[in-house]
Amino acid sequence: MGAVTDGRHGVVGPGGDVASAVVVGREQQVAALDAALDRMAEPGGPTAEACLIQGEPGVGKTALWSRTVREARERGFQVLSCRLGESERHFPFAGLTDLVETVPDAAFHTLPAPQRHALRTALLRTPAAGAPPDPHAVSLAVLGVVRVLEADGPVLLAVDDAQWLDGATADVLSYVARRCGGRVGLLVAVRTGDRAADPLRSEVERAVGPERLRQVTLGRMDQGDLRRLVQARTGVCLATPELLRLDEACAGIPSLALEIMRALEGVPAAGAAVDRGPFREPDRALPVPEVRRRVAAEHIGRLPADVRDVLLVAAALRSPTTASIRTVLGVADQALPALDAAEEAGVLHVDDGRVAFTHPLFASAVYAAAAGERRRALHARLADAAADLDQRAWHLSLSVDGPCAEVADAVGHAAAQAEARGMPARAADLWSLSSRRTPPDDPRRAERAVSAAECRFYAGDGAGARHMLEKAVSDLPAGQRRARALLRLAPVVSHDGGPEDAVAVLRTALREAAGDRSLTGMVHLRIAWLADFDTGLQLAAAEAAQRLLSGEGDAEARACAQLAAACFGFAAGRAPDHAAVERGRRQLPARDFCWDGASARAVLGLWQMGSDPSRARADLLAAYRRAQEVGDESAMPRLLLHLAEIECRLGDTDLAARHAAEAAQTVRQTGQRRYAGHALHAAALVAAYRGDLRRAAADATEGLALAEALEDPAASVLHLSVLGFVELSRGRPGDADRYLTRAHDLVEAMGMKEPARYFFFADQVEVCLQLGELDRAEALVVRLEQRAARSPYPYLECTAARSRALLALALADPDGAQAAIEAAVRAHAELPMPFELARTQLVQAQVLRRVKRKRVAHTALGQAHAAFVRFGATAWAERATAELRSLGMRRNSPTELTAAEERVADLVTEGRTNDEVAAALFLSRRTVEAHLGRIYRKIGVRSRTELARALSGGGGTGRARRRATLGGYPDSSAAKAREADARD
């Protein structure tokens, strides 16, 4: 028996609308059902195929059933379906009436008269004349109808909520399934845990045989798919703390999750505002639809009082066990019949001492039914019995109604511990409870609210953090307490809006912090991190922080200030202070929850991107893993975006694309509005490197609009750089110049002297030369060379030398060009950036052609061409191809194939395997493999797919070249080549 089971992924449908069912997750289950449809569509099968979708109520059986029905219809199946309710199970042939409702009358006319009469009587289309219709005659009639339909194509009999199927219809379906051929299938969705459905399951298996039955079991939804589901159905992207609350409330049942979201204010319209209040108040229950709550409460109300007592204890505990329930009830050494009775009633499930409600609504109904005083008394007992500080604090906070200084202190202590353990979402809840239990006249009330907001920020709820922080700041009097709150507010404002708004918050904090040297130093440090629109301001603030924190504050703050001063001094044009950077790096702790520490690591990785990209990647990966370990989701978007950029530079665009996609998702989850534009830059950069210039331009244009709306020049430069590169790749120097000039002007206005952060300066030189503006190009090259002389590192040395070589060519100085390009090639020995190397090799070939070294130029061009092909950068590959042709060499080219190799290449790029090529050319497989190895080396590729792309770029010969000349290989060539690679 085939079975596909998954307890993590979930589905949900819109409750009756088959056409619009939305499936989230369930990839394995969908694939299994599609494979079953494939088998049903094949003629000649011995028996019918059956699929049984099973799961508890609310996990999405109907959506998966509906999706499969829709897929079957799109494939040309004739679908006979019925969807039932509990009240219909007592009416004979109720399900059959729905099943044959859409069958054309012509199919009935083919039946013998007795069968037709029996079927029409069962369907209540003909008045009954005395005795009820003969069940056997009805079954024969339905079988005849199905066989008539089967003659025109595959048939699917689909039943949803089959636990409500009436017995007469179930008998008919079983009869038909046993006697139909392979082009008839059954699709049955049934509820688990319903004993009425057990005979149906057994009957289906007996009818088709275990080898023809596919069982698909749906489990509850995991948190990742729950988030995807809510976003798909409501337009709301839940932050992680909100997701945790929703998952706790719905226990992974997708239908309940959607009902809770719709019960919140404004959610019925997708994308509308959500009432976030319940999410931010941990002791306030999320809303549950009243109808469902009332049904659960009625079920609970019918149970004896001692059973309800047990259920209340279980509902109040976060992770109930049989032992903890007995302890609270004072019967640790005695049997607890009420617990057994609750399990027998189907309300609780006990597994190896762990207790869980069979449905979360039972827990909420039990808890809501208890009076407030009774609940508080119970939580006081639970606090006394709690084994750990976290649980004790939670129950203590719920044991009082209003402020209580003792409880507030205890809960605050637990909050600090949760924060230190890397549990920001839990810490945020505890800090919130501690704040509300703090007496109103205690200044720590607002401070604890600030701590709750900061933890929500780390946990990934930027919007919630800003809302809470702004309220807390407004509740604080002017002075140093308020300055500390503003210090925490600034990063949240920066992530949610523009950098200048964040710096304005910090300027206010400076005034409030007057007189406190350490606090003032911390404010200056955060100005340094956030003022990336003004390099001079960043450097001045970093130096002020370094001066004020010298001998003050903790070691990490001093290390951060030292790193900031070194990095921003470098950006402002100073020579790099490697010793200061290393000292600061060593002093950063291995684990932290400090926003300044995370910023230091990100900036450090950023400025190493051009000087030591491999180390930058290692540092950024380490920072990302550290953020994961401590639960700092606020840092993840920025780190992922830097990782995406550096992987592009290092040549792994697949990994870069994954980083960019993950960054975009985390930006949506954390609500970091500013980084939405940065995520578009990462996606645009990946597309540009891969040669998808249209996508790159679209993403960069959208990102530029966002950056300009937020008055974020640092991000604007990134987008303008991509747009300039796109137009340079397209051969449009005028358009490229407009973008790159704007980028250059913004960098000048920001006061940035070091080109390490931005990679457009060499592109700007090339554009100026294409436009014939030699004087402007000369000024740009001189600037690059001066900077390289002051702070030499591989990327800057390479691009400065390559730019000098291009300028020398334009000035008819081949000797100067040759010396410059040789310096550029040497710099690449320490620069693992393959795309930049290919661009340098392209210029190298131009220089070598000018000095009549054509054979060496061919080698450089072949290598450049192969690299561009591997990236998918068609425009740059075509440049290399054009240079190859301009050399005019007919033999000994890296891409020149022999006649035999041409024939092999032609057949391989058509998608043939090595055996197929050997048979077509009357060669041995070994000979074909030898030819293919030489072809790969000459063209500079590693697979059939890359060979097809290379030849489509015009670098092939023979028939391949003619095909390329006529417009390139069709898109299917690469796909066929991939298939042949897989078969070989």
Tab-separated table of C-alpha atoms in Angstrom, residues 140-525:
chain	number	residue	atom	x	y	z
A	140	LEU	CA	-25.208	-2.170	-12.489
A	141	ALA	CA	-26.694	1.015	-13.886
A	142	VAL	CA	-23.983	3.244	-12.414
A	143	LEU	CA	-21.323	0.854	-13.692
A	144	GLY	CA	-22.854	1.083	-17.158
A	145	VAL	CA	-22.882	4.883	-17.038
A	146	VAL	CA	-19.237	4.999	-15.942
A	147	ARG	CA	-18.225	2.637	-18.756
A	148	VAL	CA	-20.009	4.827	-21.295
A	149	LEU	CA	-18.130	7.862	-19.999
A	150	GLU	CA	-14.850	5.922	-19.878
A	151	ALA	CA	-15.066	5.313	-23.612
A	152	ASP	CA	-14.514	9.057	-24.123
A	153	GLY	CA	-11.662	9.439	-21.615
A	154	PRO	CA	-10.612	8.869	-18.009
A	155	VAL	CA	-13.247	9.203	-15.286
A	156	LEU	CA	-12.752	10.347	-11.679
A	157	LEU	CA	-15.274	9.586	-8.943
A	158	ALA	CA	-14.545	12.147	-6.205
A	159	VAL	CA	-16.097	12.202	-2.727
A	160	ASP	CA	-15.303	14.805	-0.089
A	161	ASP	CA	-16.097	14.326	3.624
A	162	ALA	CA	-16.727	10.669	2.944
A	163	GLN	CA	-17.407	9.977	6.621
A	164	TRP	CA	-20.879	11.392	5.896
A	165	LEU	CA	-21.439	9.166	2.863
A	166	ASP	CA	-24.678	7.167	3.037
A	167	GLY	CA	-24.328	3.405	3.045
A	168	ALA	CA	-26.235	2.844	-0.202
A	169	THR	CA	-23.921	5.142	-2.178
A	170	ALA	CA	-20.856	3.601	-0.533
A	171	ASP	CA	-22.006	0.145	-1.702
A	172	VAL	CA	-22.464	1.423	-5.268
A	173	LEU	CA	-19.000	2.993	-5.347
A	174	SER	CA	-17.426	-0.197	-4.042
A	175	TYR	CA	-19.225	-2.249	-6.697
A	176	VAL	CA	-18.094	0.093	-9.489
A	177	ALA	CA	-14.502	0.267	-8.250
A	178	ARG	CA	-14.157	-3.529	-8.221
A	179	ARG	CA	-15.302	-3.857	-11.820
A	180	CYS	CA	-13.892	-0.805	-13.639
A	181	GLY	CA	-10.648	-0.715	-15.574
A	182	GLY	CA	-7.594	1.469	-15.068
A	183	ARG	CA	-9.084	4.625	-16.624
A	184	VAL	CA	-11.490	5.039	-13.709
A	185	GLY	CA	-10.240	6.459	-10.429
A	186	LEU	CA	-11.586	7.190	-6.990
A	187	LEU	CA	-10.625	10.254	-4.967
A	188	VAL	CA	-11.922	10.124	-1.401
A	189	ALA	CA	-11.310	12.642	1.397
A	190	VAL	CA	-12.166	11.349	4.835
A	191	ARG	CA	-11.761	12.466	8.429
A	192	THR	CA	-9.469	10.486	10.697
A	193	GLY	CA	-10.694	9.541	14.144
A	194	ASP	CA	-14.257	8.985	12.887
A	195	ARG	CA	-15.231	5.371	13.385
A	196	ALA	CA	-18.065	5.694	10.898
A	197	ALA	CA	-15.469	6.081	8.159
A	198	ASP	CA	-13.548	2.893	8.987
A	199	PRO	CA	-15.776	0.549	6.953
A	200	LEU	CA	-15.436	2.858	3.945
A	201	ARG	CA	-11.632	2.782	4.127
A	202	SER	CA	-11.633	-0.994	4.308
A	203	GLU	CA	-14.118	-1.273	1.458
A	204	VAL	CA	-12.075	0.991	-0.825
A	205	GLU	CA	-8.949	-1.046	-0.176
A	206	ARG	CA	-10.770	-4.322	-0.867
A	207	ALA	CA	-12.283	-2.889	-4.041
A	208	VAL	CA	-9.078	-1.778	-5.753
A	209	GLY	CA	-6.457	-3.823	-3.934
A	210	PRO	CA	-3.677	-2.474	-1.713
A	211	GLU	CA	-1.290	-1.987	-4.646
A	212	ARG	CA	-3.763	0.396	-6.353
A	213	LEU	CA	-4.565	2.450	-3.241
A	214	ARG	CA	-2.611	5.597	-2.498
A	215	GLN	CA	-3.105	6.969	1.025
A	216	VAL	CA	-2.232	10.616	1.618
A	217	THR	CA	-2.274	11.693	5.253
A	218	LEU	CA	-2.332	15.379	6.183
A	219	GLY	CA	-0.875	16.561	9.454
A	220	ARG	CA	-1.062	19.925	11.142
A	221	MET	CA	0.696	22.882	9.584
A	222	ASP	CA	4.189	23.981	10.572
A	223	GLN	CA	4.958	27.612	11.355
A	224	GLY	CA	6.607	28.391	8.023
A	225	ASP	CA	3.619	27.242	6.000
A	226	LEU	CA	1.242	28.861	8.467
A	227	ARG	CA	2.906	32.189	7.732
A	228	ARG	CA	2.704	31.541	3.981
A	229	LEU	CA	-0.945	30.574	4.274
A	230	VAL	CA	-1.955	33.695	6.175
A	231	GLN	CA	-0.109	35.904	3.705
A	232	ALA	CA	-1.655	34.135	0.706
A	233	ARG	CA	-5.201	34.317	2.049
A	234	THR	CA	-5.244	37.646	3.919
A	235	GLY	CA	-2.282	39.644	2.563
A	236	VAL	CA	-0.842	39.912	6.100
A	237	CYS	CA	2.803	38.917	6.614
A	238	LEU	CA	3.094	37.931	10.260
A	239	ALA	CA	6.177	38.902	12.231
A	240	THR	CA	7.731	36.035	14.150
A	241	PRO	CA	6.252	36.939	17.578
A	242	GLU	CA	2.819	37.186	15.968
A	243	LEU	CA	3.327	33.882	14.197
A	244	LEU	CA	4.248	32.194	17.475
A	245	ARG	CA	1.073	33.507	19.132
A	246	LEU	CA	-1.111	32.400	16.240
A	247	ASP	CA	0.488	28.960	16.106
A	248	GLU	CA	-0.069	28.552	19.845
A	249	ALA	CA	-3.711	29.541	19.462
A	250	CYS	CA	-4.530	27.333	16.467
A	251	ALA	CA	-2.136	24.428	17.206
A	252	GLY	CA	-1.273	24.115	13.528
A	253	ILE	CA	-4.870	23.804	12.283
A	254	PRO	CA	-4.999	26.033	9.203
A	255	SER	CA	-8.748	26.619	9.087
A	256	LEU	CA	-8.730	27.868	12.677
A	257	ALA	CA	-5.720	30.093	11.963
A	258	LEU	CA	-7.610	31.805	9.149
A	259	GLU	CA	-10.720	32.213	11.269
A	260	ILE	CA	-8.653	33.870	14.000
A	261	MET	CA	-7.087	36.228	11.488
A	262	ARG	CA	-10.479	37.107	10.035
A	263	ALA	CA	-11.809	37.762	13.509
A	264	LEU	CA	-9.186	40.486	13.914
A	265	GLU	CA	-10.261	43.955	12.867
A	266	GLY	CA	-9.965	44.686	9.136
A	267	VAL	CA	-8.555	41.366	7.961
A	268	PRO	CA	-11.435	40.159	5.699
A	269	ALA	CA	-10.063	42.425	2.952
A	270	ALA	CA	-6.671	41.076	1.886
A	271	GLY	CA	-3.885	43.444	2.826
A	272	ALA	CA	-6.071	45.583	5.107
A	273	ALA	CA	-4.855	46.828	8.454
A	274	VAL	CA	-4.724	44.285	11.259
A	275	ASP	CA	-5.555	44.866	14.887
A	276	ARG	CA	-2.125	44.036	16.293
A	277	GLY	CA	-3.158	44.624	19.892
A	278	PRO	CA	-3.909	40.989	20.774
A	279	PHE	CA	-0.557	39.937	19.345
A	280	ARG	CA	1.362	42.363	21.561
A	281	GLU	CA	-0.469	41.614	24.799
A	282	PRO	CA	0.568	38.123	25.873
A	283	ASP	CA	-2.196	37.743	28.465
A	284	ARG	CA	-4.916	38.690	25.995
A	285	ALA	CA	-6.366	35.775	24.018
A	286	LEU	CA	-6.567	35.946	20.257
A	287	PRO	CA	-10.176	36.137	19.041
A	288	VAL	CA	-11.955	32.910	18.100
A	289	PRO	CA	-15.243	32.891	16.139
A	290	GLU	CA	-18.102	32.740	18.607
A	291	VAL	CA	-19.919	29.905	16.838
A	292	ARG	CA	-16.965	27.552	17.084
A	293	ARG	CA	-16.241	28.583	20.676
A	294	ARG	CA	-19.871	27.949	21.631
A	295	VAL	CA	-19.839	24.461	20.081
A	296	ALA	CA	-16.670	23.584	22.003
A	297	ALA	CA	-18.088	25.044	25.229
A	298	GLU	CA	-21.286	23.003	24.858
A	299	HIS	CA	-19.255	19.845	24.455
A	300	ILE	CA	-17.176	20.672	27.537
A	301	GLY	CA	-20.268	21.663	29.542
A	302	ARG	CA	-21.697	18.178	29.222
A	303	LEU	CA	-18.724	16.675	31.090
A	304	PRO	CA	-18.723	16.054	34.871
A	305	ALA	CA	-17.300	18.725	37.169
A	306	ASP	CA	-14.228	16.699	38.181
A	307	VAL	CA	-13.336	16.231	34.503
A	308	ARG	CA	-13.702	19.970	33.889
A	309	ASP	CA	-11.349	20.610	36.821
A	310	VAL	CA	-8.690	18.454	35.200
A	311	LEU	CA	-9.236	20.190	31.873
A	312	LEU	CA	-8.827	23.646	33.463
A	313	VAL	CA	-5.461	22.691	34.921
A	314	ALA	CA	-4.349	21.329	31.552
A	315	ALA	CA	-5.514	24.502	29.801
A	316	ALA	CA	-3.626	26.741	32.232
A	317	LEU	CA	-0.362	24.821	31.834
A	318	ARG	CA	1.812	25.671	28.824
A	319	SER	CA	3.096	22.085	28.460
A	320	PRO	CA	0.825	19.864	30.552
A	321	THR	CA	1.853	16.390	31.650
A	322	THR	CA	0.038	13.794	33.718
A	323	ALA	CA	2.593	14.332	36.497
A	324	SER	CA	2.151	18.130	36.583
A	325	ILE	CA	-1.636	17.841	36.589
A	326	ARG	CA	-1.557	15.377	39.499
A	327	THR	CA	0.854	17.617	41.416
A	328	VAL	CA	-1.361	20.675	41.055
A	329	LEU	CA	-4.446	18.716	42.062
A	330	GLY	CA	-2.613	17.216	45.038
A	331	VAL	CA	-3.017	13.597	43.960
A	332	ALA	CA	0.543	12.829	42.902
A	333	ASP	CA	0.436	9.254	44.204
A	334	GLN	CA	-3.139	8.431	43.233
A	335	ALA	CA	-4.966	7.455	40.099
A	336	LEU	CA	-6.836	10.230	38.296
A	337	PRO	CA	-9.978	8.768	36.710
A	338	ALA	CA	-11.107	12.201	35.530
A	339	LEU	CA	-8.066	12.392	33.244
A	340	ASP	CA	-8.979	9.041	31.719
A	341	ALA	CA	-12.556	10.229	31.315
A	342	ALA	CA	-11.385	13.393	29.501
A	343	GLU	CA	-9.379	11.266	27.097
A	344	GLU	CA	-12.318	8.898	26.615
A	345	ALA	CA	-14.512	11.902	25.785
A	346	GLY	CA	-12.111	12.850	22.980
A	347	VAL	CA	-11.067	16.149	24.563
A	348	LEU	CA	-7.546	15.208	25.640
A	349	HIS	CA	-4.890	12.971	24.195
A	350	VAL	CA	-2.266	11.413	26.470
A	351	ASP	CA	0.962	10.081	25.001
A	352	ASP	CA	3.819	8.887	27.200
A	353	GLY	CA	2.822	11.223	29.996
A	354	ARG	CA	2.383	14.263	27.736
A	355	VAL	CA	-1.093	15.760	27.615
A	356	ALA	CA	-2.547	17.700	24.680
A	357	PHE	CA	-6.010	18.906	23.762
A	358	THR	CA	-7.365	17.202	20.670
A	359	HIS	CA	-8.434	20.634	19.427
A	360	PRO	CA	-7.208	24.040	20.666
A	361	LEU	CA	-10.784	25.322	20.940
A	362	PHE	CA	-11.367	22.928	23.818
A	363	ALA	CA	-8.534	24.548	25.760
A	364	SER	CA	-9.785	28.090	25.120
A	365	ALA	CA	-13.383	27.105	25.963
A	366	VAL	CA	-12.357	25.504	29.271
A	367	TYR	CA	-10.193	28.473	30.262
A	368	ALA	CA	-12.766	31.085	29.252
A	369	ALA	CA	-15.521	29.308	31.193
A	370	ALA	CA	-13.665	29.626	34.503
A	371	ALA	CA	-14.244	32.743	36.597
A	372	GLY	CA	-11.389	35.244	36.770
A	373	GLU	CA	-10.761	34.740	40.493
A	374	ARG	CA	-10.624	30.978	40.021
A	375	ARG	CA	-8.125	31.321	37.193
A	376	ARG	CA	-5.896	33.625	39.248
A	377	ALA	CA	-5.944	31.236	42.188
A	378	LEU	CA	-5.014	28.370	39.894
A	379	HIS	CA	-2.100	30.335	38.417
A	380	ALA	CA	-0.836	31.092	41.925
A	381	ARG	CA	-0.776	27.342	42.647
A	382	LEU	CA	0.911	26.696	39.308
A	383	ALA	CA	3.568	29.318	40.110
A	384	ASP	CA	4.383	27.537	43.367
A	385	ALA	CA	4.658	24.213	41.545
A	386	ALA	CA	6.653	25.514	38.556
A	387	ALA	CA	10.088	23.983	38.138
A	388	ASP	CA	11.763	26.806	36.190
A	389	LEU	CA	11.922	30.564	36.481
A	390	ASP	CA	10.228	31.214	33.135
A	391	GLN	CA	7.104	29.189	33.980
A	392	ARG	CA	6.944	30.538	37.507
A	393	ALA	CA	7.090	34.127	36.248
A	394	TRP	CA	4.398	33.466	33.671
A	395	HIS	CA	1.969	32.052	36.196
A	396	LEU	CA	2.816	34.733	38.741
A	397	SER	CA	1.925	37.455	36.240
A	398	LEU	CA	-1.461	35.819	35.661
A	399	SER	CA	-2.121	35.285	39.354
A	400	VAL	CA	-2.737	38.984	40.068
A	401	ASP	CA	-5.233	41.442	38.690
A	402	GLY	CA	-3.371	44.731	38.391
A	403	PRO	CA	0.040	46.139	39.440
A	404	CYS	CA	2.160	44.280	41.961
A	405	ALA	CA	5.792	45.311	42.489
A	406	GLU	CA	6.890	41.885	43.765
A	407	VAL	CA	5.393	40.071	40.783
A	408	ALA	CA	6.761	42.678	38.368
A	409	ASP	CA	10.297	42.177	39.699
A	410	ALA	CA	10.076	38.396	39.442
A	411	VAL	CA	8.734	38.530	35.900
A	412	GLY	CA	11.378	41.099	34.924
A	413	HIS	CA	14.098	38.795	36.219
A	414	ALA	CA	12.716	35.959	34.066
A	415	ALA	CA	12.522	38.296	31.069
A	416	ALA	CA	16.194	39.213	31.416
A	417	GLN	CA	17.092	35.536	31.629
A	418	ALA	CA	15.065	34.699	28.494
A	419	GLU	CA	16.762	37.562	26.669
A	420	ALA	CA	20.197	36.301	27.673
A	421	ARG	CA	19.283	32.783	26.502
A	422	GLY	CA	18.493	34.016	22.990
A	423	MET	CA	14.689	33.889	23.260
A	424	PRO	CA	13.661	37.417	22.240
A	425	ALA	CA	10.004	36.641	21.535
A	426	ARG	CA	9.551	35.048	24.946
A	427	ALA	CA	11.515	37.855	26.579
A	428	ALA	CA	9.279	40.439	24.888
A	429	ASP	CA	6.152	38.795	26.347
A	430	LEU	CA	7.658	38.635	29.825
A	431	TRP	CA	8.901	42.237	29.712
A	432	SER	CA	5.401	43.334	28.640
A	433	LEU	CA	3.840	41.483	31.560
A	434	SER	CA	6.464	42.896	33.918
A	435	SER	CA	5.729	46.421	32.707
A	436	ARG	CA	1.982	46.052	33.207
A	437	ARG	CA	2.467	44.622	36.702
A	438	THR	CA	4.814	47.514	37.661
A	439	PRO	CA	3.035	50.251	39.686
A	440	PRO	CA	2.294	53.360	37.571
A	441	ASP	CA	4.475	55.641	39.713
A	442	ASP	CA	7.539	53.404	39.294
A	443	PRO	CA	9.829	54.719	36.482
A	444	ARG	CA	10.774	51.129	35.686
A	445	ARG	CA	7.306	50.632	34.204
A	446	ALA	CA	8.244	52.559	31.046
A	447	GLU	CA	11.772	51.139	31.014
A	448	ARG	CA	10.408	47.596	31.031
A	449	ALA	CA	8.081	48.529	28.202
A	450	VAL	CA	11.142	49.754	26.284
A	451	SER	CA	12.874	46.428	26.919
A	452	ALA	CA	9.778	44.582	25.658
A	453	ALA	CA	9.778	46.671	22.499
A	454	GLU	CA	13.486	46.133	21.883
A	455	CYS	CA	13.058	42.372	22.250
A	456	ARG	CA	10.158	42.457	19.794
A	457	PHE	CA	12.492	44.233	17.391
A	458	TYR	CA	15.124	41.513	17.774
A	459	ALA	CA	12.418	38.869	17.400
A	460	GLY	CA	11.436	40.309	14.033
A	461	ASP	CA	8.484	42.618	14.701
A	462	GLY	CA	9.818	45.991	13.617
A	463	ALA	CA	6.428	47.667	13.281
A	464	GLY	CA	5.299	46.435	16.687
A	465	ALA	CA	8.565	47.518	18.265
A	466	ARG	CA	8.280	51.026	16.855
A	467	HIS	CA	4.684	51.387	18.062
A	468	MET	CA	5.610	50.235	21.574
A	469	LEU	CA	8.793	52.304	21.761
A	470	GLU	CA	7.180	55.531	20.646
A	471	LYS	CA	4.483	55.091	23.279
A	472	ALA	CA	7.076	54.320	25.961
A	473	VAL	CA	9.162	57.361	25.000
A	474	SER	CA	6.115	59.595	25.244
A	475	ASP	CA	5.478	58.278	28.765
A	476	LEU	CA	9.006	59.104	29.992
A	477	PRO	CA	10.020	62.513	31.345
A	478	ALA	CA	12.875	64.376	29.706
A	479	GLY	CA	16.293	63.234	30.821
A	480	GLN	CA	18.655	60.304	30.664
A	481	ARG	CA	15.970	57.621	30.977
A	482	ARG	CA	14.287	59.066	27.928
A	483	ALA	CA	17.636	59.295	26.131
A	484	ARG	CA	18.169	55.558	26.655
A	485	ALA	CA	14.742	54.852	25.208
A	486	LEU	CA	15.495	57.062	22.196
A	487	LEU	CA	18.789	55.213	21.765
A	488	ARG	CA	16.782	52.002	21.329
A	489	LEU	CA	14.165	53.642	19.151
A	490	ALA	CA	16.642	54.936	16.544
A	491	PRO	CA	17.584	51.580	14.923
A	492	VAL	CA	13.906	50.656	14.713
A	493	VAL	CA	13.144	53.941	12.959
A	494	SER	CA	16.074	53.358	10.620
A	495	HIS	CA	14.822	49.929	9.588
A	496	ASP	CA	11.267	51.157	9.205
A	497	GLY	CA	12.047	54.446	7.453
A	498	GLY	CA	14.886	56.623	6.270
A	499	PRO	CA	18.298	57.119	7.901
A	500	GLU	CA	17.831	60.835	8.433
A	501	ASP	CA	14.743	60.209	10.577
A	502	ALA	CA	16.785	57.851	12.748
A	503	VAL	CA	19.601	60.378	13.148
A	504	ALA	CA	17.041	63.034	14.109
A	505	VAL	CA	15.894	60.745	16.952
A	506	LEU	CA	19.500	60.402	18.092
A	507	ARG	CA	20.114	64.154	18.019
A	508	THR	CA	17.232	64.457	20.475
A	509	ALA	CA	18.808	61.715	22.557
A	510	LEU	CA	22.094	63.674	22.668
A	511	ARG	CA	20.323	66.610	24.265
A	512	GLU	CA	18.540	64.352	26.769
A	513	ALA	CA	21.784	62.482	27.651
A	514	ALA	CA	23.743	65.598	28.626
A	515	GLY	CA	25.965	64.911	31.606
A	516	ASP	CA	26.265	61.157	31.106
A	517	ARG	CA	29.567	60.508	29.303
A	518	SER	CA	28.979	56.808	28.593
A	519	LEU	CA	25.410	57.318	27.366
A	520	THR	CA	26.481	60.211	25.156
A	521	GLY	CA	29.203	58.011	23.698
A	522	MET	CA	26.659	55.304	22.864
A	523	VAL	CA	24.415	57.835	21.139
A	524	HIS	CA	27.346	59.032	19.010
A	525	LEU	CA	28.157	55.411	18.159
